Coordinates of C-alpha atoms in Angstrom, one line a residue:
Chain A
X1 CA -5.1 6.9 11.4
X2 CA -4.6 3.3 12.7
X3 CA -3.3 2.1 9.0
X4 CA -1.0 5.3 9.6
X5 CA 0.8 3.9 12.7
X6 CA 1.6 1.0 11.2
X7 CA 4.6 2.4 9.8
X8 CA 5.7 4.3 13.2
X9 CA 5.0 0.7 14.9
X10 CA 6.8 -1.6 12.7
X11 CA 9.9 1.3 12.8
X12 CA 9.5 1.3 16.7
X13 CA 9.5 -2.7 16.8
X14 CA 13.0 -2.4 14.0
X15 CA 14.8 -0.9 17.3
X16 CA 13.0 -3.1 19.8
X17 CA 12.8 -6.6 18.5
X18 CA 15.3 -6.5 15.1
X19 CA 13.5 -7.5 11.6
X20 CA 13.6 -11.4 12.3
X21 CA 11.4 -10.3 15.4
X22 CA 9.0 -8.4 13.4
X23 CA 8.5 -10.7 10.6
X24 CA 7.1 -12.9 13.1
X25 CA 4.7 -10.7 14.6
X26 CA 3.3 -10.2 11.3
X27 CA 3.4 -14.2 10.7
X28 CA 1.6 -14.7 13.6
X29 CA -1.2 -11.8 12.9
X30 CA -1.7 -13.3 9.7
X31 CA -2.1 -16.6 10.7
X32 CA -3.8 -15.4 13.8
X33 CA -6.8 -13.0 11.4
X34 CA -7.4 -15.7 9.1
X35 CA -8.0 -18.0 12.1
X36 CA -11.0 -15.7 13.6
X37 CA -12.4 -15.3 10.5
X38 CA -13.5 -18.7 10.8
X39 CA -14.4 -21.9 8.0
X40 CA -16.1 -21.8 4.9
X41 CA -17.7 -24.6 2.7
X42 CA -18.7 -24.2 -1.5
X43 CA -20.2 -26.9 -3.0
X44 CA -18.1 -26.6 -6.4
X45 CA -15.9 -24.3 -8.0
X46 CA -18.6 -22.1 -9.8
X47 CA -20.2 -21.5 -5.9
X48 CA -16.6 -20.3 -4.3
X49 CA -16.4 -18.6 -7.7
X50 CA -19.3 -16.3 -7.4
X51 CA -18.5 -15.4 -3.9
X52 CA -14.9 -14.8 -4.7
X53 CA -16.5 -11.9 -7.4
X54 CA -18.8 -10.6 -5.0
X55 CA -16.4 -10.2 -2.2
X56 CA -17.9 -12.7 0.5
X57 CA -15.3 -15.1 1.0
X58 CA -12.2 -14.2 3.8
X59 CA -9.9 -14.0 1.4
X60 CA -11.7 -10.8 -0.5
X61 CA -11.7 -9.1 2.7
X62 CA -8.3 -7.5 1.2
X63 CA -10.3 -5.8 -1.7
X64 CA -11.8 -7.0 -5.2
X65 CA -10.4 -10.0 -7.0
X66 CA -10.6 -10.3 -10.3
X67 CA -11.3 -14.0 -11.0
X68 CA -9.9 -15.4 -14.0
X69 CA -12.2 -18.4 -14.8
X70 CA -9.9 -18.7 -18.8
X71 CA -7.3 -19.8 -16.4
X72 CA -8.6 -23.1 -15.2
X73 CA -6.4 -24.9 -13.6
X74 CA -6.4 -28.7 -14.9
X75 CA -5.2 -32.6 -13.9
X76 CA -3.8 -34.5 -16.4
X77 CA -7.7 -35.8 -16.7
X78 CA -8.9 -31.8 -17.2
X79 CA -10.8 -32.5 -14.2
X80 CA -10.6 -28.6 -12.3
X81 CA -8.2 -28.7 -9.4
X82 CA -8.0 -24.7 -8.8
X83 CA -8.0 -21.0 -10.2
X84 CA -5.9 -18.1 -11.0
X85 CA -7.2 -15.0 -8.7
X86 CA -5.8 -11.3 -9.4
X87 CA -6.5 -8.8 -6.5
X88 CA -6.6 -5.1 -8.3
X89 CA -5.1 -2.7 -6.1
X90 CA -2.6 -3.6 -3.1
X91 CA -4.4 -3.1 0.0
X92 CA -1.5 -1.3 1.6
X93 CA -1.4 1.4 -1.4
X94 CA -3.9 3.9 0.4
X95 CA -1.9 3.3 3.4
X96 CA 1.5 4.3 1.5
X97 CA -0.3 7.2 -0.6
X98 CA -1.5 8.4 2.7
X99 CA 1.8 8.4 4.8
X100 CA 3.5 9.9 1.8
X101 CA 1.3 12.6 1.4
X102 CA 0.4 13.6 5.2
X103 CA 4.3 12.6 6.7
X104 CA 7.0 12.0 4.4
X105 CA 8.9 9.5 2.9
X106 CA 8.1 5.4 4.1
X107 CA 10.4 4.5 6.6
X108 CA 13.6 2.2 5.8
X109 CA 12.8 -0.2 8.1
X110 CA 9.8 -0.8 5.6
X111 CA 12.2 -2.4 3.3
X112 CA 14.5 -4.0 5.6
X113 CA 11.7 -6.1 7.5
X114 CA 10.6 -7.4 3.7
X115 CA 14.3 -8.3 2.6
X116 CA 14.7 -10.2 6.2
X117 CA 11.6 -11.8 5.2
X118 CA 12.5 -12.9 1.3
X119 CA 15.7 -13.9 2.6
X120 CA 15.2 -16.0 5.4
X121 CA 11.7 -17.6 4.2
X122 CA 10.0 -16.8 0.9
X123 CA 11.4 -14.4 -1.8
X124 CA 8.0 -13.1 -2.4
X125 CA 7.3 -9.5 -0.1
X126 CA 7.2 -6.8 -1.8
X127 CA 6.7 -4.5 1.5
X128 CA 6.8 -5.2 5.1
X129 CA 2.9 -5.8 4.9
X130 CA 2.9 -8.8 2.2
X131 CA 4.2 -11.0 4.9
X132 CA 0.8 -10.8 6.7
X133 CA -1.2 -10.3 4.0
X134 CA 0.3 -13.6 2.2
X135 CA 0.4 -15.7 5.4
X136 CA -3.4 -14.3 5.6
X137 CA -4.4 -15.9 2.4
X138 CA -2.1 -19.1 3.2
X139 CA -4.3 -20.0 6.2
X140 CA -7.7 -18.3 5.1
X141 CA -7.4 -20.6 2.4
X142 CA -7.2 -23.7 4.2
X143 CA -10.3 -22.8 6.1
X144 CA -12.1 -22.8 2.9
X145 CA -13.4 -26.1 1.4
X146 CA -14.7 -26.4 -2.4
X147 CA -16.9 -29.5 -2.9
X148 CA -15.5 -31.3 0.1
X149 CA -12.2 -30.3 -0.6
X150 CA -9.7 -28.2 1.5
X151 CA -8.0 -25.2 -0.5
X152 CA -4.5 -24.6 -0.7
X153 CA -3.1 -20.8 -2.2
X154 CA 0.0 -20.2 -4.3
X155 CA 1.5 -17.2 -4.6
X156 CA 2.5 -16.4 -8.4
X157 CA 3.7 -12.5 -7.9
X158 CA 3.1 -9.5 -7.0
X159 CA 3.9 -6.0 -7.9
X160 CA 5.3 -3.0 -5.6
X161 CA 4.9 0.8 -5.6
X162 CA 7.5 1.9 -8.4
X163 CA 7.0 -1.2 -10.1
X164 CA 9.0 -4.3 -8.8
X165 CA 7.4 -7.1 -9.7
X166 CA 8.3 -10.5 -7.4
X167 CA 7.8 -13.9 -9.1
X168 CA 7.5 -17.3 -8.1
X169 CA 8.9 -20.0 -10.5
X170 CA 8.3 -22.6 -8.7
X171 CA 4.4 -22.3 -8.0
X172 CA 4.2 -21.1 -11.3
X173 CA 5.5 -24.3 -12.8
X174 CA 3.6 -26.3 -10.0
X175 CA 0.3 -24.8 -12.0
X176 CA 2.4 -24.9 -16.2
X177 CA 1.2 -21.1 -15.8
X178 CA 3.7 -18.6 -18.1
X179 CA 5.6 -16.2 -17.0
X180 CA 4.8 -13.9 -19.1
X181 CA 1.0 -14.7 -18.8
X182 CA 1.2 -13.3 -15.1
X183 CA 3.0 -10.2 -16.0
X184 CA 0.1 -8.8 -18.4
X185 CA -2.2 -9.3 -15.5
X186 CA 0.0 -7.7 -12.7
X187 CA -0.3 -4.8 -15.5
X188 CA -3.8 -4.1 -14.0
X189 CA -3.4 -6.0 -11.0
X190 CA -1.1 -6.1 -7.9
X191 CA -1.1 -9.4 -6.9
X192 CA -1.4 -12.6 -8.5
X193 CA -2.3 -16.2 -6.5
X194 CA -4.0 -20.1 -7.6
X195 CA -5.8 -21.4 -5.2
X196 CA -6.0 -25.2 -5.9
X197 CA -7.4 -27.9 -4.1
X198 CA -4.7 -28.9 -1.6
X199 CA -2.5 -31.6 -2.7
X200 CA -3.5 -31.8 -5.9
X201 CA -1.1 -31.2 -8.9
X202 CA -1.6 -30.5 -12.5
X203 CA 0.3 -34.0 -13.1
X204 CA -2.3 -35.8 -11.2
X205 CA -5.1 -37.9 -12.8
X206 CA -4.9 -40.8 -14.9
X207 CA -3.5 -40.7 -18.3
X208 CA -5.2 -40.6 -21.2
X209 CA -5.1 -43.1 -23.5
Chain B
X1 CA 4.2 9.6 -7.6
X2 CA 1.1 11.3 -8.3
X3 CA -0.2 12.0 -5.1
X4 CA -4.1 13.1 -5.7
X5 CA -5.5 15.8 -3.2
X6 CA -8.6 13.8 -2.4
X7 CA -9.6 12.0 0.9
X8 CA -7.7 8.7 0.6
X9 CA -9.5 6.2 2.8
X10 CA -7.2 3.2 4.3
X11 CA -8.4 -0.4 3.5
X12 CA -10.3 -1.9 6.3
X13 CA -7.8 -5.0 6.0
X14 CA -4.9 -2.9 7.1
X15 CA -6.9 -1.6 10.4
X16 CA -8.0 -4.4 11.5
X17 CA -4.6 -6.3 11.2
X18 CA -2.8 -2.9 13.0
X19 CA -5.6 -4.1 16.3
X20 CA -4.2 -8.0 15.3
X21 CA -0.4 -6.4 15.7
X22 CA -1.0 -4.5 19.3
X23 CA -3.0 -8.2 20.5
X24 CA -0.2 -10.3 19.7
X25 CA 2.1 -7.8 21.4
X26 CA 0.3 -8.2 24.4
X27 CA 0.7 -12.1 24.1
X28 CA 4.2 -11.8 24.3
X29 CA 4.7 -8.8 26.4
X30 CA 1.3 -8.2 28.4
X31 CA -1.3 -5.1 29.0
X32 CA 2.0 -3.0 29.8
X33 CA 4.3 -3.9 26.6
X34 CA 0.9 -3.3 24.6
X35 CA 0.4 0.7 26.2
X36 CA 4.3 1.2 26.0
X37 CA 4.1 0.2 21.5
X38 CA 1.2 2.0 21.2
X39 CA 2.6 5.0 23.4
X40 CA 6.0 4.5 21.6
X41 CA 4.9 4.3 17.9
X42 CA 2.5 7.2 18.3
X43 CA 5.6 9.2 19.7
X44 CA 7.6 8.1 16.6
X45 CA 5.2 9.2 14.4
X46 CA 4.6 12.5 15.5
X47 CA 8.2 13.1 15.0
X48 CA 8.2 12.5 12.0
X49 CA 5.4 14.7 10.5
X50 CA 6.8 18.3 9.5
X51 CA 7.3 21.3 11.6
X52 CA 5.1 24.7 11.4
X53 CA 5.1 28.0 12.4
X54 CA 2.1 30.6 12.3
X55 CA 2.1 34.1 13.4
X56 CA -0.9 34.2 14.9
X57 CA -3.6 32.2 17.3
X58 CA -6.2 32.9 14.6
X59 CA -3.8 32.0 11.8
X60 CA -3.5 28.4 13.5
X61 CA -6.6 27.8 14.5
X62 CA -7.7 28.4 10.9
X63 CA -5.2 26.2 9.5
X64 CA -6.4 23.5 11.9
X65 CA -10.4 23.6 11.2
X66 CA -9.7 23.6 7.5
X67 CA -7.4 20.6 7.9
X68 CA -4.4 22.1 6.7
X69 CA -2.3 21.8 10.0
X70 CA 0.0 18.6 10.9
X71 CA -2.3 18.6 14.0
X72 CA -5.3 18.0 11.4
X73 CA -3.6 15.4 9.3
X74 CA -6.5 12.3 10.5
X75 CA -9.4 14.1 11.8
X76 CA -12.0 16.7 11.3
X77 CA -11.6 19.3 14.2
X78 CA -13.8 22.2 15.1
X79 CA -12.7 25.4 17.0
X80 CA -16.1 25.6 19.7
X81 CA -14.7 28.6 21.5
X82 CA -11.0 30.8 22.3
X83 CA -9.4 27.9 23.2
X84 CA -12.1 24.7 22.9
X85 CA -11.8 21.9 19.8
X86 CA -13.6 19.4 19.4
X87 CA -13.1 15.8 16.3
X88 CA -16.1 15.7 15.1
X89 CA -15.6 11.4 14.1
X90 CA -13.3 9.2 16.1
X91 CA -10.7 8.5 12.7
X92 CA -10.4 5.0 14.6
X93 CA -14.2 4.4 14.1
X94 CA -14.2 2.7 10.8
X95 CA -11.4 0.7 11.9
X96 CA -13.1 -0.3 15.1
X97 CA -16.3 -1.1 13.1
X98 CA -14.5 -3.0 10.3
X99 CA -13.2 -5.1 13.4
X100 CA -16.6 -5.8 15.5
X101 CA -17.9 -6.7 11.7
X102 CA -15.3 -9.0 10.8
X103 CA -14.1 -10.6 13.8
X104 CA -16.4 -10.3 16.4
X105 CA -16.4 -9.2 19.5
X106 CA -12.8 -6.9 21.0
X107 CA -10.0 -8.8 22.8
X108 CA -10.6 -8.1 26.1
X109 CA -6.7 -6.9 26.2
X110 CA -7.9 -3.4 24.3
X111 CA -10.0 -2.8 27.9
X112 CA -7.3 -3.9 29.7
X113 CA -4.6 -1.5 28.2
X114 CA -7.1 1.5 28.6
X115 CA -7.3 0.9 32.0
X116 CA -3.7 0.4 32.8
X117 CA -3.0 3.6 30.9
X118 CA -5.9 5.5 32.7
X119 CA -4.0 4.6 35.7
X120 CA -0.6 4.9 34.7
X121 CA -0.4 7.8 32.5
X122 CA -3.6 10.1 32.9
X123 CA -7.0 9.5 33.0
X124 CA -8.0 10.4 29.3
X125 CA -8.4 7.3 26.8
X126 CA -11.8 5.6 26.5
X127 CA -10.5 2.7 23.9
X128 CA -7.1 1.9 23.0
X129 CA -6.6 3.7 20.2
X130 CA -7.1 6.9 22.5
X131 CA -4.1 6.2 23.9
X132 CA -2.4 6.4 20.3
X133 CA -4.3 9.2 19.5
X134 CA -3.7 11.6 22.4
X135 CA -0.3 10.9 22.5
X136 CA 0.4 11.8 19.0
X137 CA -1.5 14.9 19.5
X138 CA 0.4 15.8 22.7
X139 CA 3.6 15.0 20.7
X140 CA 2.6 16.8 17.5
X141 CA 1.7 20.0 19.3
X142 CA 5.8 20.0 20.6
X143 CA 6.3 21.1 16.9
X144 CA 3.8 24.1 16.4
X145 CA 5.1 27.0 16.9
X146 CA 2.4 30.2 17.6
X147 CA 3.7 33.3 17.6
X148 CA 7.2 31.9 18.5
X149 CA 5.4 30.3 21.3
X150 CA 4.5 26.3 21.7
X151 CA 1.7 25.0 21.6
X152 CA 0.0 23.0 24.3
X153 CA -2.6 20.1 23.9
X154 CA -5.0 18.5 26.8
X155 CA -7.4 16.3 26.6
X156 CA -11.3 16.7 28.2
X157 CA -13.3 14.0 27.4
X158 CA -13.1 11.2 25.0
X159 CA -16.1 8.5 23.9
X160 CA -15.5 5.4 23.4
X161 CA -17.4 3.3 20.6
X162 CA -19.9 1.8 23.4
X163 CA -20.7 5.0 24.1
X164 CA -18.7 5.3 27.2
X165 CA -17.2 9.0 27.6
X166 CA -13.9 9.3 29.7
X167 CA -13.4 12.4 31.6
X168 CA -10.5 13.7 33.9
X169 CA -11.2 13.4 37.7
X170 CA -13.2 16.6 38.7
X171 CA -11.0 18.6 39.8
X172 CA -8.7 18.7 36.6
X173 CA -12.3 19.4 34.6
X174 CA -12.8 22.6 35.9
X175 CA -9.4 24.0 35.1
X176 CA -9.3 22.3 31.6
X177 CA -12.9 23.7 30.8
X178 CA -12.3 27.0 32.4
X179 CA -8.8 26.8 29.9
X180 CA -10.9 25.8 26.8
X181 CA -13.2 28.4 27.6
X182 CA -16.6 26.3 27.9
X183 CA -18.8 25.4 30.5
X184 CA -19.6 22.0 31.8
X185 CA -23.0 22.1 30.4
X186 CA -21.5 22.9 27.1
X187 CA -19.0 20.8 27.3
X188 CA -21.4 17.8 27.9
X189 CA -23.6 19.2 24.4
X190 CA -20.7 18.9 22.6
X191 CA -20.0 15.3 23.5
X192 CA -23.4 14.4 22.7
X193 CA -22.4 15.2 18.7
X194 CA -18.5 14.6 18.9
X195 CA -15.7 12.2 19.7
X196 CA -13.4 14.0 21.7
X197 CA -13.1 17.4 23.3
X198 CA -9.8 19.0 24.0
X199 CA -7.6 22.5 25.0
X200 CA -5.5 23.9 22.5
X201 CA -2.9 27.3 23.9
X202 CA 0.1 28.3 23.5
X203 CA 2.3 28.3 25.9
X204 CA 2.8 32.0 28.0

């Protein structure tokens, strides 16, 4: 039931505090959850890997993660500087399924809180709960260290109820990741993110001669 | 959409960010702005669930033990006697467990905003959540109709997940109990393997 009132809540805060003023609550709990959760350290990739599979890091408190180890993500000396991550099923779709089945129809102020959000900050929310699910992951991530090394998360897309997909060109060139490559996994996946040691790009490294 | 008719069980992420949402409310607007969203969004919800009508008290109360009433929609209730219903699982406990598991300890603001509603509003909620939880029920029975009559909701006794069981002052007791239709001895059994005990008429 508590999942349930999120929807009632977020419509009651639409009237009291507008969508700018909601979009920061959920800033703030994200940032706020991924704080208590606390730090983690992984002495390499493989380590954080394995946990990341068994669900025993922060960030796969939001469900199973598929972790896609083929998509390596490499410096310019192939030295591993991060990894492409799919999380299977939204953790807000029971929620939806749920309100839809037992109430009605989601609320409009569902939508209007996300388009406030991909407006005003990042064009990446799919629903109003993506804001504090992705902020979630932005600071859970920089709690983590692998080999020393503090972890940063991209956001490469992510998939709504009927289907809308949101993409982010910019992180997905940071990574040389195609587009096309991260819609076949968003077809059995609903979210798609890198984490990559923070900093680092794929153009770092010395060159090869 | 294909809905499927099976239990669909929330993800333990959601909950425990809803208790994240109600905390940082009460960083902004204190233990009284906290009870007032929980109050308020409850309220909202409960308007928007569908309307129903039965023709009888049996009809009803048969619709609401197999889970097929509005008034069912998040929890297992039993009928115990005429009148008497009991929720067999708090449907905040998994929430409230995912919580103590992932984060620790509750915010001392949860307490805080039971009390102040125990003392503003009535003396009924032993966590929070109770407070969303009665008031949804008290606004969800407005639109069940028995017999052309409405239905009325009050709450006995609620236990908390430390065990803690609130109750009305004594005096109230005995004329909710005597309403439900169940002694104080039973009454007290019936906490013992439920959450929450509660009177269920319609209105004369």
């Amino acid at each position: 039931m508590m999942d349930i009132a999120l929807y009632s809540l977020v419509d009651d805060m639409v009237s009291k505090a507008g969508t700018e003023g909601v979009v920061e609550y959920w800033l703030r709990v994200g940032e706020s959850y991924a704080e208590r959760m606390g730090k983690e350290a992984y002495v390499g990739w493989p380590a954080f890997n394995v946990a990341m599979k068994e669900g025993r890091t922060a960030l796969t408190m939001e469900g199973d993660v598929n972790v896609l180890t083929d998509l390596a993500i490499t410096d310019r000396d192939g030295d591993v500087i991060g990894y492409v991550y799919a999380l299977k099923t939204c953790p807000m779709a029971p929620t939806m399924n749920r309100y839809i089945q037992k109430i009605g129809p989601l609320p409009e102020s569902d939508g209007d809180v996300s388009d406030s959000f991909n407006v005003r900050i990042q064009d990446s929310a799919v629903c109003n709960y993506c804001i504090t699910h992705q902020k979630f992951r932005e600071v859970a991530s920089n709690n983590i260290t692998v080999a020393k090394q503090e972890l940063e998360c991209l956001q490469l897309a992510n998939k709504g109820r009927l289907g809308e997909v949101k993409m982010l060109p910019e992180n997905l060139s940071r990574i040389n990741v195609d587009e096309r490559h991260i819609k076949s996994i968003l077809r059995s996946a609903s979210c798609v993110y890198a984490l990559v040691i923070k900093g680092k790009t794929i153009s770092d490294g010395e060159l090869g001669l | 959409m294909i809905i499927v008719a099976e239990e669909i069980n929330s993800n333990p992420f959601i909950d425990v960010s809803v208790f994240l949402f109600f905390e940082d409310i009460a960083d902004k607007q204190g233990v009284e702005g906290f009870t007032n969203y929980m109050i308020s969004q409850a309220e909202s919800l409960a308007k928007a669930v569908p309307e129903e009508e039965y023709e009888t008290w049996d009809d009803f109360a048969n619709a609401v033990s197999a889970g097929e009433s509005v008034f069912s929609s998040f929890e297992g209730i039993k009928q115990i006697s005429s009148n008497g219903f009991v929720t067999e699982i708090c449907p905040f406990s998994n929430a409230i467990r995912e919580y103590i598991k992932r984060l620790g300890n509750f915010n001392k603001v949860h307490q805080e905003a039971t009390d102040h509603y125990n003392n503003t509003v009535q003396p009924s909620a032993a966590f929070s959540a109770c407070m969303m939880h009665q008031t949804y029920r008290q606004e969800v029975a407005k639109r069940i109709k028995i017999g052309g009559k409405p239905l009325n909701y009050a709450q006995i006794a609620a236990k908390a997940y430390t065990g803690h069981v609130a109750m009305p002052p004594e005096a109230w007791k005995k004329v909710l109990l005597s309403k439900a239709g169940v002694s104080e001895t039973q009454g007290y059994m019936e906490m013992r393997e439920n959450a929450c005990l509660y009177v269920l008429y319609a209105q004369d």
